[in-house]
XYZ file of N, CA and C in Angstrom:
669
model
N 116.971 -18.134 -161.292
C 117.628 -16.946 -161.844
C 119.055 -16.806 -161.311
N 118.964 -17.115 -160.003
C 120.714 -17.144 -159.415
C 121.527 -18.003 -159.940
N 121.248 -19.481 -160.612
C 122.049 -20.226 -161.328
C 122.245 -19.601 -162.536
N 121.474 -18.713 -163.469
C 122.029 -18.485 -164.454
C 122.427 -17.597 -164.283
N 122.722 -16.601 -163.490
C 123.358 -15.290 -163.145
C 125.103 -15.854 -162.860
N 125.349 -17.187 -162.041
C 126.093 -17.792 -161.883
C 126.634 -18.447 -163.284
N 125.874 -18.786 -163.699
C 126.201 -19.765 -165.281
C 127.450 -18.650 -165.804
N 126.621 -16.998 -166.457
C 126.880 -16.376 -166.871
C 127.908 -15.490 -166.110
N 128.395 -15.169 -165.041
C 129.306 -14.613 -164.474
C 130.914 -15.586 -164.773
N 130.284 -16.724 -164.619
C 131.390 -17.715 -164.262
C 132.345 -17.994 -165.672
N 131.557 -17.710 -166.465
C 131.659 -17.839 -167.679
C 131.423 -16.687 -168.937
N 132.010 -15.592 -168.336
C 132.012 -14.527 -169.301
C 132.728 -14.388 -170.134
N 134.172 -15.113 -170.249
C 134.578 -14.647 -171.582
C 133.768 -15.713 -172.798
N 133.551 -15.920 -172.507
C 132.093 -16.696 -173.652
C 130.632 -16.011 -173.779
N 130.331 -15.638 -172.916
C 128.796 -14.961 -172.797
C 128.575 -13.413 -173.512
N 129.760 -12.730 -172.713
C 129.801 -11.116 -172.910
C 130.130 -11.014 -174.125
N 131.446 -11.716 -175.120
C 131.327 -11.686 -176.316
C 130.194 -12.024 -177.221
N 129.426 -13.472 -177.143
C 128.407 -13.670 -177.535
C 127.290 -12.613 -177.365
N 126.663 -12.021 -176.227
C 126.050 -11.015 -176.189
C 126.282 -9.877 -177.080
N 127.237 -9.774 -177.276
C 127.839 -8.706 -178.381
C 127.619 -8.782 -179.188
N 127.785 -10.161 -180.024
C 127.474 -10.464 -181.365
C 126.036 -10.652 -181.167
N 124.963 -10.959 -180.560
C 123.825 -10.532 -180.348
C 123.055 -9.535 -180.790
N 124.002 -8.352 -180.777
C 123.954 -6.858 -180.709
C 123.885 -6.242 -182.219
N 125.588 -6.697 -182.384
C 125.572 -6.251 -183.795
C 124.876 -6.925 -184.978
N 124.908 -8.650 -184.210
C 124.064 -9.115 -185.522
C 122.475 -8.669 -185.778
N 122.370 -8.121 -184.486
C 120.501 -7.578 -184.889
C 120.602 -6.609 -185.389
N 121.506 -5.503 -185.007
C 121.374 -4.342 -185.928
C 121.943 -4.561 -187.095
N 122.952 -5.735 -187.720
C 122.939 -6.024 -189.458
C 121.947 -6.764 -189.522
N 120.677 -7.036 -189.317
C 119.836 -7.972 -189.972
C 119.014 -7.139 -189.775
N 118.504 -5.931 -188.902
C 117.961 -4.747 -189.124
C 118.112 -3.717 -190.064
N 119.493 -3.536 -190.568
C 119.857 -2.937 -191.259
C 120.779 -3.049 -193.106
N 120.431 -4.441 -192.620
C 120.669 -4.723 -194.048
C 119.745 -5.588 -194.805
N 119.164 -6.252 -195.991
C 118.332 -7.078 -196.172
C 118.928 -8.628 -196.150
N 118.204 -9.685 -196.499
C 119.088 -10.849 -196.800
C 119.567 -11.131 -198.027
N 119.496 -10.449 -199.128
C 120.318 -10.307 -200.276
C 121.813 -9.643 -199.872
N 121.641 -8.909 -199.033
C 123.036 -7.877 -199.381
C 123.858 -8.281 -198.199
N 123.634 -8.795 -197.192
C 124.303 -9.723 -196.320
C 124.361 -10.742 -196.835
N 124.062 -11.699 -197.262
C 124.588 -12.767 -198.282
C 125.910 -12.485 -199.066
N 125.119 -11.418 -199.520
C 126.082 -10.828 -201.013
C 127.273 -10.526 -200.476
N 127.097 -9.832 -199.553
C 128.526 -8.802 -198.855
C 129.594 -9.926 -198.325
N 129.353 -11.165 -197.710
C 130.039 -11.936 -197.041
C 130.574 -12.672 -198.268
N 129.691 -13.453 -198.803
C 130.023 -14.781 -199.604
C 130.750 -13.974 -200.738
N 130.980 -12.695 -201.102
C 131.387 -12.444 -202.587
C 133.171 -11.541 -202.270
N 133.022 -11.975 -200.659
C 134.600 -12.180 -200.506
C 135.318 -13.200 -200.303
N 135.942 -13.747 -201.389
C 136.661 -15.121 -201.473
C 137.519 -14.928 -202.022
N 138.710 -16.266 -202.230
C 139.782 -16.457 -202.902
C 139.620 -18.023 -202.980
N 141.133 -18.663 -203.491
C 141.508 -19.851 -203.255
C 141.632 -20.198 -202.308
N 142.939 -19.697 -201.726
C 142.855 -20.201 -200.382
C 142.279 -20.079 -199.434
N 140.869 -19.056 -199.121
C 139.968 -19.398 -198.372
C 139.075 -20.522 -198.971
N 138.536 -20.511 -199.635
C 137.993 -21.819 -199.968
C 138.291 -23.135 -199.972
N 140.032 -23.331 -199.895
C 140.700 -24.528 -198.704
C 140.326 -24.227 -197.351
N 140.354 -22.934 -196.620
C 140.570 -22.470 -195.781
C 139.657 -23.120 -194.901
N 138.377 -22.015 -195.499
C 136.987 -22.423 -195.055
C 136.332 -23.470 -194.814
N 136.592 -24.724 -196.004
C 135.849 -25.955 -195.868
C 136.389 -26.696 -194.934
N 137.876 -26.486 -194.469
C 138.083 -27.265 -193.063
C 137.278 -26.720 -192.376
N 137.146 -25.119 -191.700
C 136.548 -24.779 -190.740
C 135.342 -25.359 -190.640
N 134.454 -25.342 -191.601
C 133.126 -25.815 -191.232
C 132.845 -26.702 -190.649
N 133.873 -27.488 -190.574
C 133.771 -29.341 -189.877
C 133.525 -28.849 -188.560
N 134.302 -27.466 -187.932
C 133.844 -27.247 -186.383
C 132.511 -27.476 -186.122
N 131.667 -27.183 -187.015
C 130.039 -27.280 -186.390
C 129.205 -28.591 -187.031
N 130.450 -29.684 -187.292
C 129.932 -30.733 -187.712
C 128.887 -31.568 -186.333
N 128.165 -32.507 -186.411
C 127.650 -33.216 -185.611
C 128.841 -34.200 -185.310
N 129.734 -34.709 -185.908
C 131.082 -35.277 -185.536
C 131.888 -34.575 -184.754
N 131.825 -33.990 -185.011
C 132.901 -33.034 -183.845
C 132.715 -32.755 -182.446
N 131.392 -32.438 -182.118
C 130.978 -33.081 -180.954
C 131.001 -34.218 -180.687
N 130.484 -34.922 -181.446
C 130.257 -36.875 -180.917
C 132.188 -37.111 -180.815
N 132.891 -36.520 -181.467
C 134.555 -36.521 -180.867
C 134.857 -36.359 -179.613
N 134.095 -35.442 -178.744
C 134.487 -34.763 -177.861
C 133.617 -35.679 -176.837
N 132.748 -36.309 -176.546
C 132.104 -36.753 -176.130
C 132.504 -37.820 -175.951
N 132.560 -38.886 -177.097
C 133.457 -40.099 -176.879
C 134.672 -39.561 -176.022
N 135.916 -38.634 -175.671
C 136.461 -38.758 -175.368
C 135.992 -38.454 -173.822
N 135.203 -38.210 -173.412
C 134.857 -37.817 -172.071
C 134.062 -39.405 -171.555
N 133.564 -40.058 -172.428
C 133.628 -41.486 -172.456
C 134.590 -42.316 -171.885
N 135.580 -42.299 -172.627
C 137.201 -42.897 -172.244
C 137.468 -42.324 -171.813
N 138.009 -41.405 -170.852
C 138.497 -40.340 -169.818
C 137.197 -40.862 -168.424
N 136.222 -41.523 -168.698
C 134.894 -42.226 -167.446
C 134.856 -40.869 -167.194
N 134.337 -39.660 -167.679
C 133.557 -38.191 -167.500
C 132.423 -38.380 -167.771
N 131.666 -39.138 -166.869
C 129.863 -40.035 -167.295
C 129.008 -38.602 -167.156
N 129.472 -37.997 -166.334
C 128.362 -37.072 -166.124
C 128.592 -36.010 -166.832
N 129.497 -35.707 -167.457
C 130.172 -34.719 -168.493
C 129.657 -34.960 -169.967
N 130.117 -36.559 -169.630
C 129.229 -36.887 -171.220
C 128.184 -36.789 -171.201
N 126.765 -36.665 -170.333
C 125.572 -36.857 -170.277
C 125.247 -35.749 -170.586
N 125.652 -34.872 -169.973
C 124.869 -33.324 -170.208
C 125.754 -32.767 -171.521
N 126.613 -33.031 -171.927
C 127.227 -32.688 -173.391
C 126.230 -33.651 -174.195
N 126.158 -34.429 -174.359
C 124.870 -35.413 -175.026
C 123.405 -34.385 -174.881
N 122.919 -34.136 -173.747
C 121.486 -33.168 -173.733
C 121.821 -31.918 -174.362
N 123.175 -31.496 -174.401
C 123.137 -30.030 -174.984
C 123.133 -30.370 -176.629
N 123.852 -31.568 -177.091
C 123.701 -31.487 -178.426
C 122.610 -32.130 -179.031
N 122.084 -32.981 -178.536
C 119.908 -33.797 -178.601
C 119.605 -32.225 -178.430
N 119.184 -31.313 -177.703
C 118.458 -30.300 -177.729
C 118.393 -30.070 -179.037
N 119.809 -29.038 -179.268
C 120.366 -28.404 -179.977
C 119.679 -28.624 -181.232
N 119.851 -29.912 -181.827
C 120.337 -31.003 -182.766
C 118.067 -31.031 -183.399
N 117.478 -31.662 -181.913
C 115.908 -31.362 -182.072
C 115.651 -30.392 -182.988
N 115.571 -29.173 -182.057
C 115.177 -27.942 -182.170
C 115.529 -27.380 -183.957
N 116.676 -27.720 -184.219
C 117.022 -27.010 -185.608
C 116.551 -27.750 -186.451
N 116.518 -29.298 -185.960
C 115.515 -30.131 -187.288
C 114.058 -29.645 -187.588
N 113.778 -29.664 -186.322
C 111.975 -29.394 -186.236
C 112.012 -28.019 -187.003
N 112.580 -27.297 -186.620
C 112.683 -25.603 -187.089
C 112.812 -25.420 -188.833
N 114.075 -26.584 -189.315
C 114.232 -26.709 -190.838
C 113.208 -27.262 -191.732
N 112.255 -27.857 -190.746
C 111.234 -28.793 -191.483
C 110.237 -27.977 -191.542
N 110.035 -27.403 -190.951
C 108.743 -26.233 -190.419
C 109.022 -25.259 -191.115
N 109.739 -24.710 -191.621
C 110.039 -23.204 -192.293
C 110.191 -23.497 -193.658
N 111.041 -24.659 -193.957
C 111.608 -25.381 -195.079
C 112.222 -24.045 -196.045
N 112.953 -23.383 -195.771
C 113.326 -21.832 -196.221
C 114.027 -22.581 -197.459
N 114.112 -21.477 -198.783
C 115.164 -22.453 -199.519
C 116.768 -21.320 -199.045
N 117.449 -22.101 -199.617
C 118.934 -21.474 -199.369
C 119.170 -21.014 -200.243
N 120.775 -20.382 -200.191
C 120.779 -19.097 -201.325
C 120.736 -19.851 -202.591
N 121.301 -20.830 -202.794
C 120.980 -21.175 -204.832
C 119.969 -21.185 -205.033
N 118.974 -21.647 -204.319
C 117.423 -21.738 -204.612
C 117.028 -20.222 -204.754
N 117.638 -19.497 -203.657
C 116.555 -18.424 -203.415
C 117.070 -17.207 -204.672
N 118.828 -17.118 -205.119
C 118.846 -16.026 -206.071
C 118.651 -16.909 -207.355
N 118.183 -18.154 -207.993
C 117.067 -18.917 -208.990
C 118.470 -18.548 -210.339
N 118.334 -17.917 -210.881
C 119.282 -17.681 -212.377
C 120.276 -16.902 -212.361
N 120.159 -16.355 -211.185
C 121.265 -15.176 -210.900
C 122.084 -15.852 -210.323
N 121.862 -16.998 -209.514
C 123.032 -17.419 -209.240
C 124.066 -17.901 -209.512
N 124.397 -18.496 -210.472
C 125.652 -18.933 -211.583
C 126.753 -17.320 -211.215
N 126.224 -16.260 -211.451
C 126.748 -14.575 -211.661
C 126.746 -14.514 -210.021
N 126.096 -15.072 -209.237
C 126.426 -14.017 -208.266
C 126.376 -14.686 -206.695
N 126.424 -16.136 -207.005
C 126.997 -16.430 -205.614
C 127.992 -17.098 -205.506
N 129.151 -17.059 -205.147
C 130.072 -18.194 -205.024
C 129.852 -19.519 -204.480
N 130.469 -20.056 -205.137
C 130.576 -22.192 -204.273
C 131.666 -22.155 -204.171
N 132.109 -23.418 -203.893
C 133.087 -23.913 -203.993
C 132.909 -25.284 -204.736
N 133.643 -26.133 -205.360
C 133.697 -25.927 -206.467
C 133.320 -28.593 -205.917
N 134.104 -28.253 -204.700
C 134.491 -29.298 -204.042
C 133.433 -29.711 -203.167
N 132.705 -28.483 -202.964
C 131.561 -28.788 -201.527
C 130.031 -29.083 -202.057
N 129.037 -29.792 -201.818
C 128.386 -29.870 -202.346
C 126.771 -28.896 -201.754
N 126.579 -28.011 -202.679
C 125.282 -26.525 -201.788
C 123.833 -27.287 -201.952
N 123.375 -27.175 -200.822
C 121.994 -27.506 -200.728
C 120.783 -26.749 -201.031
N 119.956 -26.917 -201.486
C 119.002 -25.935 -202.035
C 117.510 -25.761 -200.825
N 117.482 -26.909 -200.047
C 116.368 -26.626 -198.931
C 116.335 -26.463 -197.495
N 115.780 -26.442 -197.012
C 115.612 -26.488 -195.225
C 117.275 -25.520 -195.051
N 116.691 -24.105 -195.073
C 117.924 -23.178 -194.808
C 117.723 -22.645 -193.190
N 117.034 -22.603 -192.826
C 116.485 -21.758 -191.757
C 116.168 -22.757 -190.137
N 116.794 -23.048 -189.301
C 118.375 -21.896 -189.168
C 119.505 -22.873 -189.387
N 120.324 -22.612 -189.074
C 121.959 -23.502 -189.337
C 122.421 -24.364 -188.670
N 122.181 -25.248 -189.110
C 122.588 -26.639 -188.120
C 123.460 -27.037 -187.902
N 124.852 -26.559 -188.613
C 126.624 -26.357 -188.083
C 126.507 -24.905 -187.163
N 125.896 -23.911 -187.168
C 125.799 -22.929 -186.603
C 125.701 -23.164 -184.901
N 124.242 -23.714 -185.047
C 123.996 -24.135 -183.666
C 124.472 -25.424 -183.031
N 125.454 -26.448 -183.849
C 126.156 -27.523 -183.342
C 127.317 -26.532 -182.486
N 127.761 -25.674 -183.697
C 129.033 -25.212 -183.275
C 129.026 -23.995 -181.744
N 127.771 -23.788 -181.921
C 127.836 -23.022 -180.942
C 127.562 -23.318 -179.278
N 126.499 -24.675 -179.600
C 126.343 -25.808 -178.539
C 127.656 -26.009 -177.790
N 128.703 -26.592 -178.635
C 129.947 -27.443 -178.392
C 130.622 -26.425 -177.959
N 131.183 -25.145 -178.399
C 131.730 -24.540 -177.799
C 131.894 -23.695 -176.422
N 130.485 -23.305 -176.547
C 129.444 -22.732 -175.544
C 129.942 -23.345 -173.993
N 129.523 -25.015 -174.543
C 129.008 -26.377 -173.323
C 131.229 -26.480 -173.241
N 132.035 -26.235 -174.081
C 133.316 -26.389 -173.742
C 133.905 -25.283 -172.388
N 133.193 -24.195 -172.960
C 133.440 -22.833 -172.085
C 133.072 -23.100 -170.671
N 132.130 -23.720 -170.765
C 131.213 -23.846 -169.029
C 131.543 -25.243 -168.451
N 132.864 -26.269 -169.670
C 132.964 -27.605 -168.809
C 134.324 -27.255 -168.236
N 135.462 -26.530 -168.883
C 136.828 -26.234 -168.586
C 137.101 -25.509 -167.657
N 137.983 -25.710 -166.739
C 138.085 -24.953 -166.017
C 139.007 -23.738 -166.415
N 139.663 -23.483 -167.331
C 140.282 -22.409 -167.779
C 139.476 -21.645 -168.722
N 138.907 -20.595 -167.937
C 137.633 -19.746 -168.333
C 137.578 -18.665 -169.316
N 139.342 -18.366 -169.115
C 139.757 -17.425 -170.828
C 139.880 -18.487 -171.678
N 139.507 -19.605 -172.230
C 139.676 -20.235 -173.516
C 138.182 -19.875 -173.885
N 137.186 -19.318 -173.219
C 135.837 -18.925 -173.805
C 136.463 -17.838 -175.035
N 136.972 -16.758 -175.372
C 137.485 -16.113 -175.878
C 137.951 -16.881 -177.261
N 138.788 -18.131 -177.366
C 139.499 -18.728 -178.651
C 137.585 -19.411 -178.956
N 136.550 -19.870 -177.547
C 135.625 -20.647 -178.389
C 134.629 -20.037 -178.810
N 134.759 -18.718 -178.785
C 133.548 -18.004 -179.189
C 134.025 -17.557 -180.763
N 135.438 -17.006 -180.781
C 135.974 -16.906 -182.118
C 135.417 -18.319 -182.879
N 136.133 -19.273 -182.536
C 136.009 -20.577 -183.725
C 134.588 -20.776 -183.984
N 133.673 -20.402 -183.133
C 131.892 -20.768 -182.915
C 131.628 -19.493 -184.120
N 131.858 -18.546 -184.022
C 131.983 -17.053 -185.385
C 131.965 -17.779 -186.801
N 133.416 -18.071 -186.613
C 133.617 -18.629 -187.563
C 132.851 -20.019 -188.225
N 132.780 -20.584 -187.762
C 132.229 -21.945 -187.849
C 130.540 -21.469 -188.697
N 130.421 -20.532 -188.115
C 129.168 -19.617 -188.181
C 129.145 -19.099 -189.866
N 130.463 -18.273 -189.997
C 131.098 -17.401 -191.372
C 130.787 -18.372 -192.202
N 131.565 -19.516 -191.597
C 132.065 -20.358 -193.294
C 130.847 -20.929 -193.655
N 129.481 -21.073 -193.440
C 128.292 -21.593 -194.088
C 127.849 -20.303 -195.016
N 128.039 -18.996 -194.507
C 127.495 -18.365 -195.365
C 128.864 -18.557 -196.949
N 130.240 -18.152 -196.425
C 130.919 -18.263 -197.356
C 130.643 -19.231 -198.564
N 130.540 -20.556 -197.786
C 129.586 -21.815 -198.707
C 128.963 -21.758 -199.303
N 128.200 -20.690 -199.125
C 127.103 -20.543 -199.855
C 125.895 -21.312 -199.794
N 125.892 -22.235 -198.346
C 125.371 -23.071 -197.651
C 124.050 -22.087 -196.766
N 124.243 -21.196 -196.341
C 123.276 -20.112 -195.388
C 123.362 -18.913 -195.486
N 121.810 -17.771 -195.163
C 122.141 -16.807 -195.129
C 122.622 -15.855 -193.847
N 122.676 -14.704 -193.432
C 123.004 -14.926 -192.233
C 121.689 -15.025 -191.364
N 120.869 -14.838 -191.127
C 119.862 -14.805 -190.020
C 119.968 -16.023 -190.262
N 120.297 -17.287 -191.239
C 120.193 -18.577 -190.420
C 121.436 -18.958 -189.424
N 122.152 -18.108 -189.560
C 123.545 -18.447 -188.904
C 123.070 -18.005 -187.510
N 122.411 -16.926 -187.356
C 122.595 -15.745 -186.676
C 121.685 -16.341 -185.419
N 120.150 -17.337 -185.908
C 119.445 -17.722 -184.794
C 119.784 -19.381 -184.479
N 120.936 -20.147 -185.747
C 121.630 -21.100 -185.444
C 122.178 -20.837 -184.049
N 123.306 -19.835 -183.951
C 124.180 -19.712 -182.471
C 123.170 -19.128 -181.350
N 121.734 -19.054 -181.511
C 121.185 -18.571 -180.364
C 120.708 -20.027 -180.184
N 120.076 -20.658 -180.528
C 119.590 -22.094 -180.249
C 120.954 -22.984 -179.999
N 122.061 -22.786 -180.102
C 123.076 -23.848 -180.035
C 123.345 -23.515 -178.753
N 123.629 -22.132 -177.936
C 123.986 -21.449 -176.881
C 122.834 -21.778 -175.936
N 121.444 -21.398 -176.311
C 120.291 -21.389 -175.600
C 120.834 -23.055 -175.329
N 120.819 -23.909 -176.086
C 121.003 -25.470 -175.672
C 121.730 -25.523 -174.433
N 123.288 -24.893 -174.544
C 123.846 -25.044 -173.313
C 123.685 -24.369 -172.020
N 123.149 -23.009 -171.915
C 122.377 -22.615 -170.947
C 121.070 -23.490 -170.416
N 120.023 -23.882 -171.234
C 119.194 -24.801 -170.415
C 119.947 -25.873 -169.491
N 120.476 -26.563 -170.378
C 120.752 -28.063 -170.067
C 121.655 -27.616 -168.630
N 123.037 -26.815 -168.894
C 123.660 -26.931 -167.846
C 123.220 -26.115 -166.317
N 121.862 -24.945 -166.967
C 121.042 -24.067 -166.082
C 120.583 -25.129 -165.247
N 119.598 -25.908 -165.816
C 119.125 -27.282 -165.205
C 119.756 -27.960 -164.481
N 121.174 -28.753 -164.807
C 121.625 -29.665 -163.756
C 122.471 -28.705 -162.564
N 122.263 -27.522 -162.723
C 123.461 -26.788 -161.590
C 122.142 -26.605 -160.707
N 120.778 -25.904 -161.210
C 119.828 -25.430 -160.374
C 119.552 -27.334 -159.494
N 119.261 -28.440 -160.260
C 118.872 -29.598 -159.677
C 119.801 -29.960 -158.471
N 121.192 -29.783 -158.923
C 122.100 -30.083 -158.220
C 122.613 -29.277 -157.099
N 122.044 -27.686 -156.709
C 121.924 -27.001 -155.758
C 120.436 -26.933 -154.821
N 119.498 -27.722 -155.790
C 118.776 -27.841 -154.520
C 118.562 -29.117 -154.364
N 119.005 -29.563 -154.621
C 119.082 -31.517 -153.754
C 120.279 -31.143 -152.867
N 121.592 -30.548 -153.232
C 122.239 -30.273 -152.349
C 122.824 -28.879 -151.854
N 122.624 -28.362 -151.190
C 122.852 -26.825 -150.918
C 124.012 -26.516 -150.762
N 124.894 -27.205 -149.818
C 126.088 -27.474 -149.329
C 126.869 -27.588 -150.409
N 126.781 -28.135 -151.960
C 127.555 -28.325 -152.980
C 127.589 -26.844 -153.428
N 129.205 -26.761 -153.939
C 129.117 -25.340 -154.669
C 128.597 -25.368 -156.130
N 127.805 -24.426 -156.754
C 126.850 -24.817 -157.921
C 128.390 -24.485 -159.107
N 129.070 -23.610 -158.602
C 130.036 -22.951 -159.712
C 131.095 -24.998 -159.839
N 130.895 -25.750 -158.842
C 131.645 -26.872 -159.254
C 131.312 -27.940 -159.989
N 129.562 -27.629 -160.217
C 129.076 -28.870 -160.527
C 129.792 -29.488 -161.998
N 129.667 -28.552 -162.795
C 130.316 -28.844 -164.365
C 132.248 -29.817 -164.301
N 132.415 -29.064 -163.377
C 133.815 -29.460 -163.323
C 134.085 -30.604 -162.195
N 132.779 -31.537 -161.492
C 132.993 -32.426 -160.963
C 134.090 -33.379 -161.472
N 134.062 -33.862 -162.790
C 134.697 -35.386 -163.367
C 135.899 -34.519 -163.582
N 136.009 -33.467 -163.732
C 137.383 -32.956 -164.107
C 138.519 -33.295 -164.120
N 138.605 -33.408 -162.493
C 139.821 -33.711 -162.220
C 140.513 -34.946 -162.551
């Protein structure tokens, strides 16, 4: 419990915001249904969000991590890359097993004839009709950012990665790719990923060694 009390202190401008959105997203998924949160998000568009957007989504690509990773590769950050590797295998598990198991359909499937009238696409992207539940750019994106917040040592960039992890989040529903509760338990499983994994090697690595400070372990290869 003291390592993650540590995890989470050390690393609050990532956590306390996330907790937040925690907050409000339960009370909109309490308080709204999944038609009208769908509806409400995706049926604000233009052109240029729909350039806008389809870059963003690449943030919660499975490439975009394996980017970041390779580069901690070439930079010899072995142990950086290892546990960025377990946070996105978790991550990556968990939402397959979860999509296969629920097999939810997504919104074209789910509003059937109405949708032509009433959901937006884009026109370029191609919408999937199965395994909606939960978001697998959601929880990439939230993995990667999460596991960025707790590897850097400059602890206000949690703040720019919790925004882009939001977003990354937004633009599937905009897509017309998810609704939000898949977005919504996407960034709890992408986050939960990086709390285990890095909970784990700080708790392993404070009691094999006591004498090591646990707040350094992440930022060993750093330098």
């Amino acid at each position: 419990m003291k390592t993650l009390l540590t995890l989470f202190r050390k690393n609050a401008y990532f956590f306390l915001p996330f907790l937040l959105w925690l907050i409000v997203g339960g009370v909109m998924l309490a308080t709204y249904s999944q038609r009208e949160l769908f509806l409400g998000i995706n049926g604000e568009h233009s052109s240029f969000g729909d350039v806008l957007v389809t870059g963003i989504t690449y943030l919660g690509d499975g490439i975009m991590f394996g980017f970041i990773l390779l580069l901690m590769l070439l930079t010899q950050k072995f142990r950086v890359f290892f546990i960025g590797l377990a946070v996105f295998l978790l991550a990556a598990v968990v939402v397959q097993v979860a999509k296969h198991y629920f097999n939810a359909p997504r919104p074209i499937s789910y509003f059937g004839d109405e949708a032509a009238s009433l959901v937006h696409t884009v026109k370029w992207v191609t919408v999937h009709s199965s395994c909606s539940f939960p978001s697998g750019h959601s929880a990439v994106a939230f993995a990667m950012f999460s596991f960025l917040s707790v590897w850097l040592r400059n602890k206000k960039l949690g703040l720019l990665f919790i925004v882009l992890a939001l977003t990354a989040g937004y633009s599937r529903i905009y897509l017309a790719q998810h609704f939000f509760a898949d977005v919504y338990v996407g960034s709890i499983v992408g986050t939960l990923s990086t709390i285990i994994v890095c909970g784990f090697f700080r708790f392993r690595d404070s009691a094999t060694s006591p004498e090591v400070c646990p707040e350094a372990v992440m930022n060993a290869n750093a330098a």
